[in-house]
Short mmCIF file of C-alpha atoms and ligand atoms in Angstrom, two decimals:
data_model
loop_
_atom_site.label_atom_id
_atom_site.label_comp_id
_atom_site.label_asym_id
_atom_site.label_seq_id
_atom_site.Cartn_x
_atom_site.Cartn_y
_atom_site.Cartn_z
CA MET A 1 38.59 -9.93 8.55
CA ALA A 2 36.18 -7.33 7.11
CA ARG A 3 37.29 -3.78 6.34
CA LEU A 4 35.03 -0.72 6.54
CA MET A 5 36.10 2.43 4.74
CA VAL A 6 34.64 5.84 5.47
CA ASP A 7 35.81 9.32 4.50
CA PRO A 8 34.18 12.73 5.12
CA ALA A 9 34.77 13.48 1.42
CA PHE A 10 32.18 10.89 0.38
CA VAL A 11 28.83 12.36 1.38
CA VAL A 12 25.33 10.86 1.02
CA GLY A 13 23.56 14.02 2.13
CA ALA A 14 22.53 16.24 4.99
CA LEU A 15 20.64 14.45 7.74
CA ASP A 16 17.11 15.76 8.26
CA ARG A 17 16.49 15.27 11.98
CA ARG A 18 12.86 14.46 11.21
CA LEU A 19 14.19 11.03 10.26
CA PHE A 20 13.84 10.32 13.99
CA GLY A 21 10.08 10.79 14.04
CA SER A 22 7.44 8.56 15.58
CA PHE A 23 3.69 8.08 15.44
CA VAL A 24 0.80 8.44 17.88
CA GLU A 25 -2.50 6.95 16.75
CA HIS A 26 -5.79 6.62 18.56
CA MET A 27 -5.32 2.89 18.65
CA GLY A 28 -5.14 0.53 21.59
CA ARG A 29 -3.38 2.21 24.53
CA CYS A 30 -1.12 4.56 22.60
CA VAL A 31 -3.06 7.64 23.68
CA TYR A 32 -5.21 6.51 26.62
CA THR A 33 -3.03 5.13 29.44
CA GLY A 34 -0.07 5.66 27.09
CA ILE A 35 0.76 9.33 26.73
CA TYR A 36 -2.44 10.52 28.46
CA GLU A 37 -3.75 9.23 31.76
CA PRO A 38 -5.36 11.73 34.14
CA GLY A 39 -5.19 10.32 37.64
CA HIS A 40 -1.92 8.48 37.09
CA PRO A 41 0.54 9.29 39.92
CA ARG A 42 2.91 10.85 37.35
CA ALA A 43 0.23 12.71 35.35
CA ASP A 44 0.72 16.46 35.04
CA ALA A 45 -2.05 19.07 35.21
CA ASP A 46 -3.02 18.25 31.59
CA GLY A 47 -3.22 14.53 32.27
CA PHE A 48 0.01 13.80 30.35
CA ARG A 49 2.18 11.08 31.87
CA GLU A 50 5.48 12.68 32.82
CA ASP A 51 7.21 9.30 33.10
CA VAL A 52 6.33 8.73 29.44
CA LEU A 53 7.34 12.26 28.44
CA GLU A 54 10.76 11.65 30.01
CA LEU A 55 11.19 8.47 27.99
CA VAL A 56 10.03 10.18 24.80
CA ARG A 57 12.67 12.87 25.30
CA GLU A 58 15.30 10.23 26.05
CA LEU A 59 14.30 8.36 22.89
CA GLY A 60 15.24 11.48 20.96
CA VAL A 61 12.06 11.64 18.90
CA THR A 62 11.94 14.83 16.83
CA ALA A 63 8.53 14.73 15.12
CA VAL A 64 5.31 12.80 15.78
CA ARG A 65 2.58 11.96 13.27
CA TYR A 66 -1.00 12.09 14.58
CA PRO A 67 -3.92 11.04 14.90
CA GLY A 68 -3.57 7.99 12.61
CA GLY A 69 -3.13 5.69 10.84
CA ASN A 70 -6.29 3.90 9.88
CA PHE A 71 -8.07 5.77 12.68
CA VAL A 72 -7.89 9.08 10.85
CA SER A 73 -9.89 7.81 7.86
CA ASN A 74 -13.10 7.86 9.88
CA TYR A 75 -12.20 10.58 12.39
CA ASP A 76 -14.19 13.77 12.85
CA TRP A 77 -11.66 16.19 14.29
CA GLU A 78 -14.52 18.34 15.64
CA ASP A 79 -15.35 15.55 18.12
CA GLY A 80 -11.99 16.03 19.82
CA VAL A 81 -12.07 19.78 20.53
CA GLY A 82 -13.94 21.92 23.04
CA PRO A 83 -15.15 21.15 26.56
CA LYS A 84 -14.32 17.56 27.38
CA ASP A 85 -17.63 16.84 29.06
CA GLN A 86 -19.42 17.69 25.81
CA ARG A 87 -17.31 15.53 23.51
CA PRO A 88 -19.08 12.48 22.07
CA ARG A 89 -18.19 8.85 22.57
CA ARG A 90 -17.93 7.52 19.03
CA LEU A 91 -17.34 4.12 17.48
CA ASP A 92 -14.02 4.11 15.62
CA LEU A 93 -14.54 1.94 12.55
CA ALA A 94 -10.83 1.31 12.03
CA TRP A 95 -10.13 -0.52 15.30
CA ARG A 96 -13.73 -0.94 16.46
CA ALA A 97 -13.16 0.64 19.88
CA ILE A 98 -15.31 3.36 21.47
CA GLU A 99 -13.28 6.54 21.17
CA PRO A 100 -13.98 8.77 24.20
CA ASN A 101 -12.52 11.90 22.52
CA GLN A 102 -10.96 13.11 25.74
CA PHE A 103 -7.74 13.73 23.85
CA GLY A 104 -7.82 15.58 20.53
CA THR A 105 -6.19 18.28 18.44
CA ASP A 106 -5.44 20.84 21.15
CA GLU A 107 -4.27 18.22 23.60
CA PHE A 108 -1.89 16.73 21.04
CA VAL A 109 -0.39 20.12 20.24
CA ALA A 110 0.07 20.81 23.97
CA TRP A 111 1.63 17.36 24.44
CA SER A 112 4.02 17.79 21.51
CA ARG A 113 5.26 21.08 22.95
CA LYS A 114 6.02 19.35 26.24
CA ALA A 115 7.66 16.44 24.43
CA ASP A 116 9.60 18.93 22.27
CA VAL A 117 8.54 17.28 19.01
CA GLN A 118 7.22 18.72 15.77
CA PRO A 119 3.63 17.60 15.10
CA ILE A 120 2.82 15.99 11.74
CA TRP A 121 -0.90 16.00 11.00
CA ALA A 122 -2.87 13.52 8.90
CA VAL A 123 -6.25 14.58 7.51
CA ASN A 124 -9.23 12.33 6.91
CA LEU A 125 -9.55 11.64 3.19
CA GLY A 126 -11.53 8.45 3.83
CA THR A 127 -14.99 9.48 5.04
CA ARG A 128 -14.34 13.19 4.58
CA GLY A 129 -12.51 15.45 2.18
CA ILE A 130 -11.40 18.89 1.08
CA ARG A 131 -13.74 20.91 3.28
CA GLU A 132 -12.83 19.21 6.53
CA ALA A 133 -9.11 19.26 5.77
CA VAL A 134 -9.23 22.98 5.11
CA ASP A 135 -11.41 23.59 8.17
CA LEU A 136 -8.97 21.74 10.40
CA LEU A 137 -6.06 23.64 8.89
CA GLN A 138 -7.82 26.95 9.56
CA TYR A 139 -8.71 25.86 13.10
CA CYS A 140 -5.07 25.04 13.75
CA ASN A 141 -3.09 27.65 11.90
CA LEU A 142 -5.02 30.87 11.27
CA PRO A 143 -4.66 33.77 13.70
CA ALA A 144 -7.77 34.83 15.63
CA GLY A 145 -10.44 36.54 13.56
CA THR A 146 -12.20 33.78 11.62
CA ALA A 147 -14.96 31.49 12.77
CA LEU A 148 -12.65 28.48 12.86
CA SER A 149 -9.61 30.11 14.43
CA ASP A 150 -11.83 31.82 16.99
CA ARG A 151 -13.13 28.42 17.91
CA ARG A 152 -9.56 27.40 18.75
CA VAL A 153 -9.12 30.58 20.77
CA ALA A 154 -12.36 29.86 22.65
CA ASN A 155 -11.01 26.38 23.37
CA GLY A 156 -8.00 27.88 25.14
CA SER A 157 -5.31 28.29 22.42
CA PRO A 158 -5.01 31.99 21.52
CA GLU A 159 -1.90 31.45 19.38
CA PRO A 160 -2.03 29.41 16.14
CA HIS A 161 -0.74 25.87 16.50
CA GLY A 162 1.56 26.42 13.51
CA ILE A 163 1.46 22.87 12.13
CA ARG A 164 3.72 22.75 9.07
CA ILE A 165 3.55 19.12 7.86
CA TRP A 166 0.27 17.60 6.67
CA CYS A 167 -0.36 14.08 5.37
CA LEU A 168 -3.09 13.87 2.73
CA GLY A 169 -4.88 10.86 4.17
CA ASN A 170 -3.51 7.50 5.26
CA GLU A 171 -2.91 4.29 3.29
CA MET A 172 -5.66 5.10 0.82
CA ASP A 173 -4.52 2.20 -1.40
CA GLY A 174 -5.47 -0.37 1.27
CA PRO A 175 -8.85 -2.15 0.98
CA TRP A 176 -8.94 -2.19 4.80
CA GLN A 177 -8.97 1.60 4.86
CA ILE A 178 -12.32 3.22 5.54
CA GLY A 179 -12.96 5.14 2.31
CA HIS A 180 -10.31 3.18 0.38
CA LYS A 181 -9.80 4.58 -3.11
CA THR A 182 -8.38 3.64 -6.46
CA ALA A 183 -5.20 5.45 -7.46
CA ASP A 184 -7.15 7.72 -9.79
CA GLU A 185 -9.78 8.54 -7.19
CA TYR A 186 -7.18 9.29 -4.54
CA ALA A 187 -4.96 11.25 -6.92
CA ARG A 188 -7.81 13.63 -7.80
CA LEU A 189 -8.81 14.09 -4.17
CA ALA A 190 -5.22 14.62 -3.01
CA GLU A 191 -4.67 17.12 -5.83
CA GLU A 192 -7.74 19.16 -4.94
CA THR A 193 -7.13 18.95 -1.19
CA ALA A 194 -3.53 20.08 -1.62
CA ASN A 195 -4.68 22.87 -3.88
CA ALA A 196 -7.22 24.09 -1.32
CA MET A 197 -4.84 23.75 1.64
CA ARG A 198 -2.24 25.82 -0.18
CA ARG A 199 -4.82 28.60 -0.51
CA VAL A 200 -4.75 28.80 3.27
CA GLU A 201 -0.98 28.49 3.55
CA PRO A 202 1.13 28.17 0.39
CA ASP A 203 4.27 26.99 2.14
CA LEU A 204 2.95 23.94 4.00
CA GLU A 205 4.82 20.67 3.61
CA LEU A 206 2.38 18.16 2.13
CA VAL A 207 2.75 14.38 2.01
CA ALA A 208 0.85 12.36 -0.59
CA CYS A 209 -0.07 8.77 0.28
CA GLY A 210 2.16 6.18 -1.29
CA SER A 211 1.64 2.46 -0.91
CA SER A 212 0.83 0.74 2.38
CA ASN A 213 3.65 -1.71 1.73
CA ALA A 214 5.75 -2.90 -1.17
CA GLY A 215 3.69 -6.10 -1.44
CA MET A 216 0.54 -4.25 -2.49
CA PRO A 217 -0.56 -5.29 -5.98
CA THR A 218 -0.67 -1.62 -6.98
CA PHE A 219 2.81 -0.78 -5.61
CA GLY A 220 4.69 1.33 -8.15
CA GLU A 221 1.68 2.06 -10.32
CA TRP A 222 -0.06 3.76 -7.37
CA GLU A 223 2.87 6.11 -6.85
CA ARG A 224 3.06 6.90 -10.58
CA VAL A 225 -0.65 7.74 -10.88
CA VAL A 226 -0.72 9.78 -7.67
CA LEU A 227 2.43 11.72 -8.49
CA GLU A 228 1.41 12.46 -12.08
CA ARG A 229 -1.51 14.39 -10.56
CA THR A 230 0.15 15.86 -7.49
CA TYR A 231 3.86 16.27 -8.31
CA ASP A 232 3.82 20.05 -8.28
CA LEU A 233 1.54 20.28 -5.24
CA VAL A 234 3.20 17.97 -2.70
CA ASP A 235 6.64 17.75 -1.16
CA HIS A 236 6.85 14.11 -0.16
CA ILE A 237 5.36 10.74 -1.03
CA SER A 238 4.79 8.37 1.90
CA LEU A 239 6.06 4.82 2.43
CA HIS A 240 4.85 2.38 5.07
CA ALA A 241 6.35 -1.00 5.94
CA TYR A 242 6.32 -3.43 8.85
CA TYR A 243 8.71 -6.36 9.13
CA GLU A 244 8.45 -9.67 10.96
CA PRO A 245 9.91 -13.16 10.86
CA ARG A 246 7.83 -15.12 8.36
CA ASP A 247 7.45 -18.89 8.78
CA GLY A 248 10.19 -18.85 11.40
CA ASP A 249 12.73 -17.55 8.87
CA GLN A 250 14.91 -15.56 11.25
CA ALA A 251 17.74 -15.20 8.72
CA SER A 252 15.54 -13.24 6.30
CA PHE A 253 14.09 -11.25 9.19
CA LEU A 254 17.58 -10.15 10.26
CA ALA A 255 18.06 -8.95 6.67
CA ALA A 256 14.78 -6.97 6.55
CA ALA A 257 16.77 -3.80 5.86
CA GLU A 258 17.22 -5.17 2.34
CA GLU A 259 13.45 -5.06 1.81
CA MET A 260 13.28 -1.48 3.07
CA ASP A 261 16.25 -0.51 0.90
CA ARG A 262 14.63 -1.94 -2.23
CA MET A 263 11.31 -0.24 -1.45
CA ILE A 264 12.97 3.15 -1.03
CA SER A 265 14.93 2.71 -4.26
CA SER A 266 11.74 1.77 -6.14
CA VAL A 267 9.80 4.78 -4.88
CA ILE A 268 12.70 7.11 -5.74
CA ALA A 269 12.78 5.58 -9.24
CA THR A 270 9.04 6.13 -9.68
CA ALA A 271 9.20 9.71 -8.39
CA ASP A 272 12.10 10.45 -10.71
CA HIS A 273 10.21 8.87 -13.62
CA VAL A 274 7.36 11.32 -13.03
CA LYS A 275 9.90 14.13 -12.70
CA ALA A 276 11.22 13.21 -16.15
CA LEU A 277 7.73 13.01 -17.64
CA LYS A 278 7.01 16.48 -16.33
CA ARG A 279 10.40 17.92 -17.35
CA SER A 280 10.47 19.17 -13.76
CA ASP A 281 13.38 20.64 -11.83
CA LYS A 282 11.76 19.69 -8.56
CA GLU A 283 13.09 16.66 -6.67
CA LEU A 284 10.43 14.93 -4.65
CA THR A 285 11.46 13.53 -1.27
CA LEU A 286 10.18 10.63 0.79
CA SER A 287 8.34 10.39 4.09
CA PHE A 288 8.70 6.86 5.52
CA ASP A 289 6.00 7.74 8.00
CA GLU A 290 5.24 4.26 9.35
CA TRP A 291 7.95 1.65 9.88
CA ASN A 292 8.80 -0.90 12.53
CA VAL A 293 8.84 -4.57 13.40
CA TRP A 294 5.27 -5.83 13.85
CA TYR A 295 4.46 -9.50 14.46
CA GLN A 296 1.36 -9.24 12.30
CA GLN A 297 0.65 -12.96 12.43
CA HIS A 298 -0.48 -12.38 16.05
CA PHE A 299 -3.05 -9.77 14.99
CA PRO A 300 -6.57 -11.22 14.64
CA GLY A 301 -7.69 -8.61 12.08
CA GLU A 302 -10.20 -5.83 12.68
CA LEU A 303 -13.25 -8.07 12.49
CA GLY A 304 -11.72 -10.42 15.03
CA LEU A 305 -11.62 -7.64 17.59
CA GLY A 306 -15.25 -7.03 18.48
CA ILE A 307 -16.67 -3.66 19.51
CA ARG A 308 -15.22 -2.67 22.88
CA GLU A 309 -13.82 0.10 25.07
CA VAL A 310 -10.28 1.31 24.35
CA GLY A 311 -7.86 -1.33 25.62
CA PRO A 312 -4.67 -3.21 24.75
CA LEU A 313 -4.04 -3.83 21.06
CA ILE A 314 -0.90 -5.22 19.37
CA GLU A 315 1.35 -4.61 22.39
CA ASP A 316 4.18 -6.59 20.85
CA SER A 317 7.15 -7.43 23.08
CA TYR A 318 10.35 -6.91 21.18
CA THR A 319 13.25 -9.34 21.21
CA VAL A 320 16.97 -8.73 20.83
CA ASP A 321 16.66 -9.72 17.16
CA ALA A 322 13.90 -7.14 16.71
CA ALA A 323 16.20 -4.47 18.14
CA VAL A 324 18.98 -5.50 15.75
CA VAL A 325 16.50 -5.26 12.87
CA VAL A 326 15.27 -1.83 14.01
CA GLY A 327 18.89 -0.69 14.18
CA SER A 328 19.46 -1.98 10.64
CA LEU A 329 16.31 -0.24 9.37
CA LEU A 330 17.60 3.04 10.80
CA ILE A 331 20.87 2.40 8.97
CA THR A 332 18.85 2.04 5.76
CA LEU A 333 17.02 5.30 6.34
CA LEU A 334 20.34 7.07 6.94
CA ARG A 335 21.81 5.53 3.79
CA HIS A 336 19.00 7.28 1.89
CA ALA A 337 19.26 10.56 3.79
CA ASP A 338 19.53 12.46 0.52
CA ARG A 339 15.92 11.53 -0.37
CA VAL A 340 14.23 10.36 2.86
CA LYS A 341 13.46 13.49 4.86
CA ILE A 342 10.85 12.24 7.34
CA ALA A 343 10.49 8.83 8.99
CA CYS A 344 8.19 7.74 11.81
CA LEU A 345 8.79 4.72 14.00
CA ALA A 346 5.27 3.33 14.41
CA GLN A 347 4.08 3.67 17.03
CA LEU A 348 5.39 5.52 20.11
CA VAL A 349 3.77 3.98 23.18
CA ASN A 350 2.28 0.52 23.83
CA VAL A 351 1.04 -0.18 20.28
CA ILE A 352 4.03 -1.83 18.51
CA ALA A 353 6.12 0.67 20.40
CA PRO A 354 9.54 1.35 21.92
CA ILE A 355 7.86 2.48 25.16
CA ARG A 356 5.44 0.36 27.18
CA THR A 357 3.28 1.37 30.13
CA GLU A 358 1.01 -0.17 32.73
CA PRO A 359 -2.27 1.66 33.35
CA GLY A 360 -1.72 3.43 36.65
CA GLY A 361 1.76 1.96 36.90
CA ARG A 362 5.21 1.65 35.43
CA ALA A 363 6.70 2.67 32.08
CA TRP A 364 9.73 0.97 30.50
CA ARG A 365 11.97 0.80 27.45
CA GLN A 366 11.57 -2.08 25.01
CA THR A 367 14.68 -3.52 23.32
CA ILE A 368 14.04 -1.46 20.16
CA PHE A 369 14.20 1.74 22.22
CA HIS A 370 17.97 1.47 22.46
CA PRO A 371 19.21 1.47 18.84
CA PHE A 372 16.72 4.25 18.08
CA ALA A 373 17.80 6.41 21.02
CA LEU A 374 21.51 5.94 20.33
CA THR A 375 21.15 6.62 16.60
CA ALA A 376 19.06 9.73 17.25
CA ARG A 377 21.57 10.92 19.83
CA TYR A 378 24.83 10.31 18.01
CA ALA A 379 24.01 10.64 14.29
CA GLY A 380 25.80 13.75 13.06
CA PRO A 381 24.56 16.32 10.54
CA THR A 382 26.17 14.73 7.46
CA VAL A 383 25.62 11.15 6.34
CA LEU A 384 28.64 9.49 4.76
CA GLN A 385 29.01 6.57 2.42
CA THR A 386 30.61 3.44 3.84
CA ALA A 387 32.21 0.66 1.83
CA ILE A 388 32.86 -2.81 3.25
CA THR A 389 35.18 -5.37 1.76
CA GLY A 390 36.14 -8.83 2.84
CA GLY A 391 33.29 -9.79 5.18
CA PRO A 392 31.25 -12.98 4.93
CA ASP A 393 27.92 -13.28 3.13
CA ILE A 394 24.60 -14.49 4.44
CA HIS A 395 22.15 -16.57 2.41
CA THR A 396 18.50 -15.71 2.88
CA ALA A 397 15.36 -17.28 1.45
CA ALA A 398 13.80 -13.85 0.94
CA PHE A 399 16.70 -11.90 -0.58
CA GLY A 400 19.32 -14.41 -1.70
CA LYS A 401 22.99 -13.71 -0.97
CA LEU A 402 23.79 -10.52 0.92
CA PRO A 403 26.83 -9.17 2.76
CA ALA A 404 26.55 -9.96 6.47
CA LEU A 405 27.51 -6.41 7.44
CA TRP A 406 25.17 -3.47 6.83
CA SER A 407 26.47 -0.04 7.70
CA THR A 408 26.35 3.71 7.49
CA ALA A 409 28.24 6.58 9.07
CA THR A 410 27.72 10.21 9.96
CA TYR A 411 30.10 13.09 10.43
CA ASP A 412 29.94 16.23 12.52
CA GLU A 413 32.36 18.80 11.18
CA ASN A 414 31.99 20.93 14.31
CA THR A 415 33.19 18.22 16.66
CA GLY A 416 35.14 16.13 14.15
CA GLU A 417 33.24 13.06 15.34
CA THR A 418 32.41 10.17 13.01
CA ALA A 419 29.69 7.79 14.17
CA ILE A 420 29.65 4.38 12.52
CA PHE A 421 26.49 2.28 12.71
CA VAL A 422 26.91 -1.33 11.68
CA VAL A 423 24.93 -4.53 12.02
CA ASN A 424 26.19 -8.09 11.78
CA ARG A 425 23.24 -9.92 10.21
CA SER A 426 24.87 -13.34 10.32
CA GLU A 427 23.31 -15.81 12.74
CA THR A 428 26.53 -17.80 12.96
CA ASP A 429 29.62 -15.75 12.18
CA THR A 430 31.54 -13.54 14.57
CA ILE A 431 33.15 -10.91 12.35
CA ASP A 432 36.42 -9.12 13.02
CA LEU A 433 36.15 -5.64 11.58
CA GLU A 434 38.89 -3.14 10.89
CA ILE A 435 38.36 0.53 10.11
CA PRO A 436 41.23 2.76 8.97
CA VAL A 437 40.89 5.94 11.06
CA ALA A 438 42.65 9.25 11.51
CA GLY A 439 41.71 9.89 15.16
CA GLY A 440 40.85 8.06 18.35
CA LEU A 441 38.10 5.84 19.70
CA ILE A 442 35.44 7.55 21.81
CA GLN A 443 33.11 4.64 22.45
CA HIS A 444 31.93 1.31 21.09
CA LEU A 445 28.42 0.32 22.19
CA ALA A 446 26.60 -2.79 21.01
CA LEU A 447 23.30 -4.54 21.41
CA TYR A 448 23.29 -8.34 21.32
CA ASP A 449 22.60 -11.21 23.69
CA GLU A 450 23.23 -14.94 23.94
CA ASP A 451 19.45 -15.26 24.20
CA ARG A 452 18.28 -13.54 21.03
CA SER A 453 14.65 -13.91 22.10
CA ALA A 454 15.16 -11.99 25.37
CA VAL A 455 12.74 -9.09 25.96
CA ASN A 456 12.37 -6.28 28.50
CA THR A 457 9.38 -6.37 30.85
CA ALA A 458 7.98 -4.18 33.63
CA ASP A 459 9.73 -6.45 36.15
CA GLN A 460 12.95 -6.71 34.14
CA PRO A 461 13.06 -3.40 32.26
CA ASP A 462 16.82 -3.57 31.73
CA ARG A 463 17.15 -7.22 30.75
CA VAL A 464 18.36 -6.04 27.32
CA THR A 465 20.41 -2.85 27.18
CA PRO A 466 23.37 -1.65 25.11
CA ARG A 467 26.76 -2.68 26.44
CA THR A 468 30.22 -1.20 26.08
CA VAL A 469 32.35 -3.52 23.96
CA ASP A 470 35.71 -4.37 25.49
CA GLY A 471 38.69 -4.98 23.27
CA THR A 472 37.93 -2.45 20.56
CA GLU A 473 41.13 -0.50 20.01
CA ILE A 474 43.07 1.64 17.61
CA VAL A 475 46.59 0.57 16.70
CA ASP A 476 48.66 2.29 13.99
CA GLY A 477 45.63 4.11 12.59
CA VAL A 478 43.37 1.08 12.37
CA CYS A 479 40.39 0.49 14.65
CA THR A 480 39.66 -3.20 15.24
CA ALA A 481 36.41 -4.50 16.71
CA THR A 482 34.74 -7.88 17.08
CA LEU A 483 31.07 -8.13 16.07
CA PRO A 484 29.17 -11.16 17.44
CA PRO A 485 26.38 -12.80 15.37
CA ALA A 486 23.08 -10.90 15.23
CA SER A 487 24.41 -7.70 16.74
CA TRP A 488 24.00 -3.93 16.33
CA HIS A 489 26.89 -1.51 16.90
CA LEU A 490 27.68 2.16 17.35
CA ILE A 491 31.39 3.02 17.05
CA ARG A 492 32.22 6.65 17.75
CA LEU A 493 35.52 7.97 16.46
CA SER A 494 37.14 11.35 17.03
O1 AHR B 501 0.32 1.36 12.93
C1 AHR B 501 -0.78 0.50 12.81
C2 AHR B 501 -1.52 0.63 11.50
O2 AHR B 501 -0.69 0.17 10.46
C3 AHR B 501 -1.88 2.03 11.06
O3 AHR B 501 -3.07 2.46 11.59
C4 AHR B 501 -1.98 1.89 9.57
O4 AHR B 501 -1.71 3.09 8.91
C5 AHR B 501 -1.04 0.77 9.24
O5 AHR B 501 -1.64 -0.17 8.42
#
């Protein structure tokens, strides 16, 4: 029997709802035939797919990063504004597809209003720099009366777009990035770009590029160098990470939250080291603005793609195990809610995404949709510490011995509701869990399946969905629940 303790007195921090962000890149079919498909039976007057918009709202996404990703590092934003019949077809060097530029800045802002999400903008610090970043900012955010803002007005948007969050480039530490830079080179450029952007609007939220993943040879040192230059000028440092089963090691994959947890702790340590060096009172926060499961071993690499029209790219189908892992990664983000203020599930539609579509046809929820949607819906405003005693351990090749259970909880002092999120990462053990509680049980939902490799498809869109768990009960102030192997759970208590 394992025991989970939670108490509203033990607080991690306030939950920033932007933790439930996502990511739209001009990559594969995320934009074209994903969120945008004029001529689709469910397209609205702007060409936005309403079936997809409905799913985005149901997913509970709060903020969406755009337009990349690797794409942004060779993107000329000017190509994507103005009359559509005059926009150029351009070879995108990141994914080697011909970008038709029928969807750009103004379309994304219009789409995000309909989706009710806050846009997060990335600027091109690969092939371009300070001037273009500041031009784009002026185009987007200045009121009418300057050459750039008047251009936006002429393109049909009289009011400023009001974009508050700006990423200073994307994965600039990665040799695959167009315009890849050393830490020193990037740090100087980010510093000067931030400086110039703050001349337009001093109170923007700026995100400096951290490492592309914790396995980068420069991880740690990159953050130190970048933050020593930019600490006073930026609000957040970014983290990116994708997880997959390596060499068939499903046990380590189920424990991927450990890798994310260690990465977050390392970046916090580095940021706080720079804070100490600078004798600063400012506490830097984190933007985990790309995370997900991605079966990268299936990806042929950019040079394996060939130059082509926009079409399917890394449309991974997610298993039950992937959904359990995504649920556990969300638990990790919540556990660090005091320092992680933005997080983006990458990506939103078709490209390693919770939502899949057919061109001209159906849209459906992948397995990973469900833990995300339920966490976004039921996580309360305050994240609480949880402590677990007595449960079994798992033994993983990647991380050694770990507790099988991984948990967090949130509290809503207006409703009195506590939401407990817990994952059983054991492949073999069913775990009986008890939770001392003061109130009653509202609901226990779980995601698991006898066939852990089951996926949802267009023909079987609800093959894997959350289920209500029978048998969970409260007796004499103790809630008892049974957690099958490889399962994700939401237990709501009043
Ligand atoms: O999300 C896919 C790609 O992964 C993004 O373009 C890049 O930023 C990351 O390497």
